[in-house]
Amino acid sequence: MNAVGVDVGGTKIAAGVVTSAGKILASTTYPSAGPREDLLSSIARAIMEVADGHEVGWVCVAAPGFVLSAENRVVFSPNLHTIEGVPLKEELERRVGLGVTVENDASAAAWGEFRFGAGSEVDHLVFVTLGTGIGGGVISHGALMRGAQGAGGELGHFTIDSKRPLCVCGNRGCLEALASGTAIARRAREVAGERPDSALGTLAAQRKVLGEDVTELARGGDEAALSVLEGAGAWLGIGLAGFVNVFNPEVVAVGGAVSGAGDLILSAARREVRLRARSPSRDLAEIKAATLGAKSGILGAAALARDDAGQYVLGN
Ligand SMILES: [Zn+2]
């Protein structure tokens, strides 16, 4: 039996029908912008489009924000307010005639990497996704840690330094406020002001600097851009050192758009983990780039689709 995974983001909905071996048989994308009714009908259309002609058991929708997976509901979603509070399971089941469950998008991506990607050989995985924000997921003894309400695994909102910038969640100095793409772009604009003669400074004088510009300039050897990524990598590593101490993972996989910077960020993160995490956990944990890219959301969501008995449709 196959399952449909739906990855709902701030700008688009990606859906795919997935086999138990992790093969995507069909996929599609729709925009997620617009009013609530448009969002619901686009998700439903995406599901029906990919399911057409395939044997499909269940559907899992991975959504951004704080998700109560036990209630199949998103309670807070700073990048997609239209999805907040919607009884997604009921609304979508009525539209598509298939069973639907709801999970956090980063938890789904973590599960995707665990089943089919960077964590497929291990039982203990910490996954961190670096994008506009920072999400995460923890797999321990082969099971996704959800917490009592299913709202756990919010690794991006782990406080790193309480005196640092305000986070979208209202707290100060979260990992997300220091090492996300948004944080990198903000820090790059500061550094550009301090070092106007650098390539970063020159670009900032022409237009607004984005996170991907920093990676591009760093690859070209610009010291200012390199220092920004090194700084973000160090903050990331401080967070990862905590996760390594707490969860004792075999693999820490770093995904998301910012992870495209690769070792420009990960080298500094590994250094901080070596300095700060405790033995034997720090000696075991391998910190590496995730391998599935943007597909981790669809694959992980499909692999988290559960039947009425709570069993994963694609197996464990
Ligand atoms: Zn936060």
Short mmCIF file of C-alpha atoms and ligand atoms in Angstrom, two decimals:
data_model
loop_
_atom_site.label_atom_id
_atom_site.label_comp_id
_atom_site.label_asym_id
_atom_site.label_seq_id
_atom_site.Cartn_x
_atom_site.Cartn_y
_atom_site.Cartn_z
CA MET A 1 0.00 0.00 0.00
CA ASN A 2 1.22 3.51 -0.88
CA ALA A 3 0.65 6.72 1.07
CA VAL A 4 0.34 10.37 0.09
CA GLY A 5 2.67 12.88 1.74
CA VAL A 6 1.80 16.57 1.59
CA ASP A 7 4.35 19.23 2.53
CA VAL A 8 2.62 22.56 3.14
CA GLY A 9 4.97 25.55 3.23
CA GLY A 10 4.65 29.33 3.40
CA THR A 11 4.54 29.67 -0.39
CA LYS A 12 3.73 26.25 -1.86
CA ILE A 13 2.08 22.89 -1.30
CA ALA A 14 4.06 19.85 -2.52
CA ALA A 15 2.34 16.46 -2.61
CA GLY A 16 3.49 13.02 -3.69
CA VAL A 17 2.36 9.40 -3.65
CA VAL A 18 5.11 7.32 -2.06
CA THR A 19 5.83 3.56 -1.93
CA SER A 20 7.04 1.73 1.19
CA ALA A 21 10.54 1.75 -0.39
CA GLY A 22 10.49 5.55 -0.50
CA LYS A 23 9.91 5.93 -4.23
CA ILE A 24 7.82 8.93 -5.31
CA LEU A 25 5.43 7.65 -8.01
CA ALA A 26 3.78 11.00 -8.78
CA SER A 27 4.09 14.51 -7.43
CA THR A 28 2.66 17.99 -7.88
CA THR A 29 2.81 21.49 -6.43
CA TYR A 30 0.22 24.20 -5.82
CA PRO A 31 0.55 27.69 -4.31
CA SER A 32 -0.34 27.97 -0.62
CA ALA A 33 -1.03 31.73 -0.65
CA GLY A 34 -4.54 33.17 -0.52
CA PRO A 35 -7.53 32.79 1.78
CA ARG A 36 -8.24 29.70 3.90
CA GLU A 37 -10.79 28.18 1.51
CA ASP A 38 -8.29 28.36 -1.38
CA LEU A 39 -5.62 26.72 0.77
CA LEU A 40 -7.92 23.83 1.70
CA SER A 41 -9.11 23.27 -1.86
CA SER A 42 -5.52 23.42 -3.20
CA ILE A 43 -4.36 20.81 -0.67
CA ALA A 44 -7.34 18.60 -1.57
CA ARG A 45 -6.69 19.01 -5.32
CA ALA A 46 -3.01 18.17 -4.86
CA ILE A 47 -3.91 14.97 -2.95
CA MET A 48 -6.47 13.82 -5.52
CA GLU A 49 -4.17 14.64 -8.44
CA VAL A 50 -1.27 12.49 -7.19
CA ALA A 51 -3.49 9.70 -5.81
CA ASP A 52 -5.27 9.29 -9.14
CA GLY A 53 -4.45 5.89 -10.67
CA HIS A 54 -2.48 4.67 -7.63
CA GLU A 55 -3.45 2.40 -4.77
CA VAL A 56 -3.38 4.77 -1.81
CA GLY A 57 -4.18 4.00 1.81
CA TRP A 58 -3.75 7.18 3.81
CA VAL A 59 -2.60 10.76 3.66
CA CYS A 60 -0.40 12.76 6.00
CA VAL A 61 -0.21 16.55 5.81
CA ALA A 62 2.99 18.12 7.15
CA ALA A 63 2.35 21.73 8.13
CA PRO A 64 4.58 24.55 9.41
CA GLY A 65 4.32 25.83 12.97
CA PHE A 66 3.27 24.33 16.28
CA VAL A 67 1.22 21.24 15.44
CA LEU A 68 -0.77 19.18 17.94
CA SER A 69 -0.44 15.87 16.11
CA ALA A 70 -2.79 14.10 18.54
CA GLU A 71 -5.53 16.56 17.49
CA ASN A 72 -4.39 16.83 13.85
CA ARG A 73 -4.38 20.61 14.20
CA VAL A 74 -1.97 23.54 13.70
CA VAL A 75 -2.24 25.98 16.60
CA PHE A 76 0.34 28.62 15.60
CA SER A 77 2.00 29.14 12.22
CA PRO A 78 3.90 32.43 11.82
CA ASN A 79 4.59 31.80 8.11
CA LEU A 80 1.10 30.53 7.18
CA HIS A 81 -1.56 32.08 9.41
CA THR A 82 -4.42 30.80 7.20
CA ILE A 83 -3.81 27.23 8.40
CA GLU A 84 -4.08 28.05 12.13
CA GLY A 85 -6.93 26.39 14.01
CA VAL A 86 -8.41 24.68 10.91
CA PRO A 87 -9.77 21.16 11.62
CA LEU A 88 -7.56 19.87 8.80
CA LYS A 89 -8.31 16.17 9.24
CA GLU A 90 -12.09 16.62 9.02
CA GLU A 91 -12.01 19.26 6.27
CA LEU A 92 -9.66 17.24 4.04
CA GLU A 93 -11.21 13.81 4.67
CA ARG A 94 -14.56 15.25 3.59
CA ARG A 95 -13.00 16.60 0.39
CA VAL A 96 -10.77 13.67 -0.65
CA GLY A 97 -12.46 10.59 0.86
CA LEU A 98 -9.20 9.25 2.32
CA GLY A 99 -7.95 9.11 5.93
CA VAL A 100 -5.82 12.15 6.82
CA THR A 101 -3.38 12.81 9.67
CA VAL A 102 -1.41 16.00 10.42
CA GLU A 103 2.20 16.44 11.57
CA ASN A 104 4.75 19.23 11.98
CA ASP A 105 6.73 19.80 8.76
CA ALA A 106 10.16 19.52 10.39
CA SER A 107 9.16 16.33 12.23
CA ALA A 108 8.10 14.92 8.87
CA ALA A 109 11.39 15.93 7.24
CA ALA A 110 13.26 14.32 10.15
CA TRP A 111 11.27 11.12 9.67
CA GLY A 112 12.01 11.24 5.93
CA GLU A 113 15.77 11.45 6.60
CA PHE A 114 15.43 8.67 9.18
CA ARG A 115 13.55 6.30 6.87
CA PHE A 116 15.19 7.06 3.55
CA GLY A 117 18.10 9.53 3.95
CA ALA A 118 21.01 10.55 6.21
CA GLY A 119 19.65 8.55 9.16
CA SER A 120 18.53 5.39 7.36
CA GLU A 121 21.36 3.30 8.90
CA VAL A 122 20.83 4.41 12.53
CA ASP A 123 18.21 4.30 15.32
CA HIS A 124 19.08 7.64 16.97
CA LEU A 125 18.91 10.76 14.82
CA VAL A 126 18.69 14.49 15.45
CA PHE A 127 17.58 16.45 12.39
CA VAL A 128 17.82 20.23 12.12
CA THR A 129 16.49 22.14 9.14
CA LEU A 130 17.96 25.59 8.45
CA GLY A 131 15.70 27.76 6.32
CA THR A 132 13.85 31.02 6.87
CA GLY A 133 13.36 29.59 10.35
CA ILE A 134 14.83 26.53 12.07
CA GLY A 135 12.89 23.34 12.63
CA GLY A 136 13.91 19.98 13.93
CA GLY A 137 12.98 16.48 14.87
CA VAL A 138 14.38 13.81 17.15
CA ILE A 139 14.25 10.06 16.55
CA SER A 140 15.21 7.93 19.54
CA HIS A 141 15.19 4.12 19.51
CA GLY A 142 13.63 4.32 16.05
CA ALA A 143 10.62 6.35 17.22
CA LEU A 144 9.75 9.98 16.56
CA MET A 145 9.73 11.94 19.81
CA ARG A 146 6.53 13.99 19.83
CA GLY A 147 6.04 14.83 23.50
CA ALA A 148 2.76 14.75 25.41
CA GLN A 149 0.79 16.89 22.96
CA GLY A 150 2.76 16.17 19.81
CA ALA A 151 4.22 19.69 19.96
CA GLY A 152 7.78 18.58 20.84
CA GLY A 153 10.89 18.63 18.68
CA GLU A 154 10.95 22.42 18.34
CA LEU A 155 14.75 22.52 18.26
CA GLY A 156 14.79 25.96 16.64
CA HIS A 157 13.28 27.51 19.76
CA PHE A 158 15.95 26.26 22.12
CA THR A 159 17.39 29.32 23.92
CA ILE A 160 21.07 29.83 23.08
CA ASP A 161 21.64 33.30 24.57
CA SER A 162 18.82 35.08 26.40
CA LYS A 163 20.27 38.55 25.64
CA ARG A 164 20.32 38.02 21.88
CA PRO A 165 17.72 39.09 19.24
CA LEU A 166 14.00 38.61 19.57
CA CYS A 167 12.65 35.45 17.89
CA VAL A 168 9.36 35.14 15.96
CA CYS A 169 8.09 33.02 18.87
CA GLY A 170 8.42 35.96 21.28
CA ASN A 171 11.44 34.60 23.15
CA ARG A 172 14.95 36.08 22.91
CA GLY A 173 18.05 34.37 21.57
CA CYS A 174 16.49 31.16 20.21
CA LEU A 175 18.70 29.10 17.88
CA GLU A 176 16.38 30.27 15.08
CA ALA A 177 17.10 33.93 15.90
CA LEU A 178 20.85 33.31 15.56
CA ALA A 179 21.48 30.70 12.86
CA SER A 180 18.50 30.71 10.45
CA GLY A 181 18.63 32.15 6.92
CA THR A 182 16.85 35.21 8.27
CA ALA A 183 19.45 35.63 11.03
CA ILE A 184 22.30 35.17 8.54
CA ALA A 185 20.89 37.88 6.23
CA ARG A 186 20.43 40.27 9.17
CA ARG A 187 23.98 39.69 10.45
CA ALA A 188 25.33 40.04 6.88
CA ARG A 189 23.81 43.52 6.62
CA GLU A 190 25.50 44.50 9.91
CA VAL A 191 28.88 43.14 8.81
CA ALA A 192 28.50 44.87 5.43
CA GLY A 193 28.22 48.18 7.31
CA GLU A 194 31.33 47.40 9.35
CA ARG A 195 33.35 46.30 6.30
CA PRO A 196 32.16 48.46 3.38
CA ASP A 197 35.19 47.53 1.22
CA SER A 198 34.41 43.80 1.26
CA ALA A 199 32.45 42.10 -1.52
CA LEU A 200 29.60 41.83 0.99
CA GLY A 201 29.82 45.58 1.71
CA THR A 202 29.84 46.37 -2.02
CA LEU A 203 26.74 44.25 -2.67
CA ALA A 204 24.91 45.74 0.32
CA ALA A 205 25.50 49.23 -1.10
CA GLN A 206 23.63 48.12 -4.27
CA ARG A 207 20.71 46.12 -2.86
CA LYS A 208 19.32 44.21 0.09
CA VAL A 209 21.56 41.23 0.93
CA LEU A 210 19.81 37.84 1.23
CA GLY A 211 20.96 34.64 2.92
CA GLU A 212 21.86 32.95 -0.39
CA ASP A 213 24.04 35.94 -1.36
CA VAL A 214 26.18 35.31 1.70
CA THR A 215 26.84 31.68 0.67
CA GLU A 216 27.65 32.79 -2.87
CA LEU A 217 30.14 35.46 -1.71
CA ALA A 218 31.69 33.12 0.86
CA ARG A 219 32.29 30.52 -1.87
CA GLY A 220 34.10 33.25 -3.78
CA GLY A 221 36.38 33.75 -0.79
CA ASP A 222 35.00 37.02 0.63
CA GLU A 223 36.26 37.21 4.23
CA ALA A 224 33.28 39.23 5.44
CA ALA A 225 30.77 36.71 4.08
CA LEU A 226 32.86 33.81 5.41
CA SER A 227 32.81 35.39 8.88
CA VAL A 228 29.01 35.65 8.80
CA LEU A 229 28.61 31.93 7.97
CA GLU A 230 31.29 30.98 10.47
CA GLY A 231 29.40 32.96 13.14
CA ALA A 232 26.08 31.29 12.28
CA GLY A 233 27.82 27.90 12.24
CA ALA A 234 29.21 28.56 15.71
CA TRP A 235 25.73 29.42 17.08
CA LEU A 236 24.40 26.28 15.37
CA GLY A 237 27.16 24.23 16.98
CA ILE A 238 26.31 25.59 20.44
CA GLY A 239 22.75 24.37 19.87
CA LEU A 240 23.88 21.01 18.46
CA ALA A 241 26.24 20.48 21.42
CA GLY A 242 23.19 20.72 23.68
CA PHE A 243 21.21 18.30 21.51
CA VAL A 244 24.15 15.86 21.45
CA ASN A 245 24.34 15.94 25.26
CA VAL A 246 20.60 15.51 25.69
CA PHE A 247 19.78 12.95 23.00
CA ASN A 248 23.08 11.05 22.43
CA PRO A 249 22.38 10.65 18.67
CA GLU A 250 24.43 8.59 16.23
CA VAL A 251 23.82 11.12 13.46
CA VAL A 252 22.98 14.83 13.49
CA ALA A 253 21.69 15.67 10.00
CA VAL A 254 21.47 19.31 8.93
CA GLY A 255 19.08 20.10 6.09
CA GLY A 256 17.14 23.07 4.68
CA ALA A 257 18.14 25.71 2.15
CA VAL A 258 20.92 27.20 4.31
CA SER A 259 22.61 23.79 4.61
CA GLY A 260 23.58 24.31 0.95
CA ALA A 261 26.48 26.30 2.44
CA GLY A 262 27.82 22.89 3.55
CA ASP A 263 31.11 22.94 5.41
CA LEU A 264 31.18 26.76 5.34
CA ILE A 265 28.68 26.41 8.20
CA LEU A 266 29.15 22.82 9.38
CA SER A 267 32.90 23.09 10.11
CA ALA A 268 32.29 25.77 12.75
CA ALA A 269 29.35 23.77 14.12
CA ARG A 270 31.49 20.61 14.46
CA ARG A 271 34.21 22.62 16.23
CA GLU A 272 31.71 23.91 18.83
CA VAL A 273 30.31 20.43 19.38
CA ARG A 274 33.83 19.07 19.99
CA LEU A 275 34.49 21.90 22.45
CA ARG A 276 31.19 21.83 24.31
CA ALA A 277 29.50 18.43 24.14
CA ARG A 278 30.46 15.68 26.56
CA SER A 279 32.19 12.41 25.88
CA PRO A 280 31.14 9.75 24.92
CA SER A 281 28.18 11.42 23.13
CA ARG A 282 30.38 13.93 21.26
CA ASP A 283 32.68 11.17 20.01
CA LEU A 284 29.80 9.16 18.55
CA ALA A 285 27.70 11.90 16.95
CA GLU A 286 28.43 12.38 13.27
CA ILE A 287 27.37 15.85 12.11
CA LYS A 288 26.57 15.80 8.41
CA ALA A 289 24.42 17.31 5.69
CA ALA A 290 20.98 15.79 5.14
CA THR A 291 20.68 13.90 1.83
CA LEU A 292 17.07 14.17 0.64
CA GLY A 293 16.86 17.93 0.04
CA ALA A 294 13.37 19.34 -0.41
CA LYS A 295 11.92 15.82 -0.96
CA SER A 296 12.35 14.97 2.75
CA GLY A 297 9.00 16.65 3.53
CA ILE A 298 6.91 14.59 1.08
CA LEU A 299 8.75 11.35 1.87
CA GLY A 300 8.59 11.86 5.62
CA ALA A 301 4.97 12.91 5.63
CA ALA A 302 3.98 9.84 3.59
CA ALA A 303 5.98 7.61 5.93
CA LEU A 304 4.16 9.16 8.94
CA ALA A 305 0.70 8.49 7.46
CA ARG A 306 -1.16 6.33 9.98
CA ASP A 307 -4.20 4.12 9.61
CA ASP A 308 -7.14 3.95 12.04
CA ALA A 309 -5.18 1.57 14.27
CA GLY A 310 -2.31 4.08 14.45
CA GLN A 311 0.02 1.91 12.34
CA TYR A 312 2.31 3.55 9.77
CA VAL A 313 0.96 2.69 6.32
CA LEU A 314 4.50 2.45 4.87
CA GLY A 315 5.83 0.42 7.85
CA ASN A 316 8.40 1.46 10.43
ZN ZN B 1 11.95 31.15 19.17
#
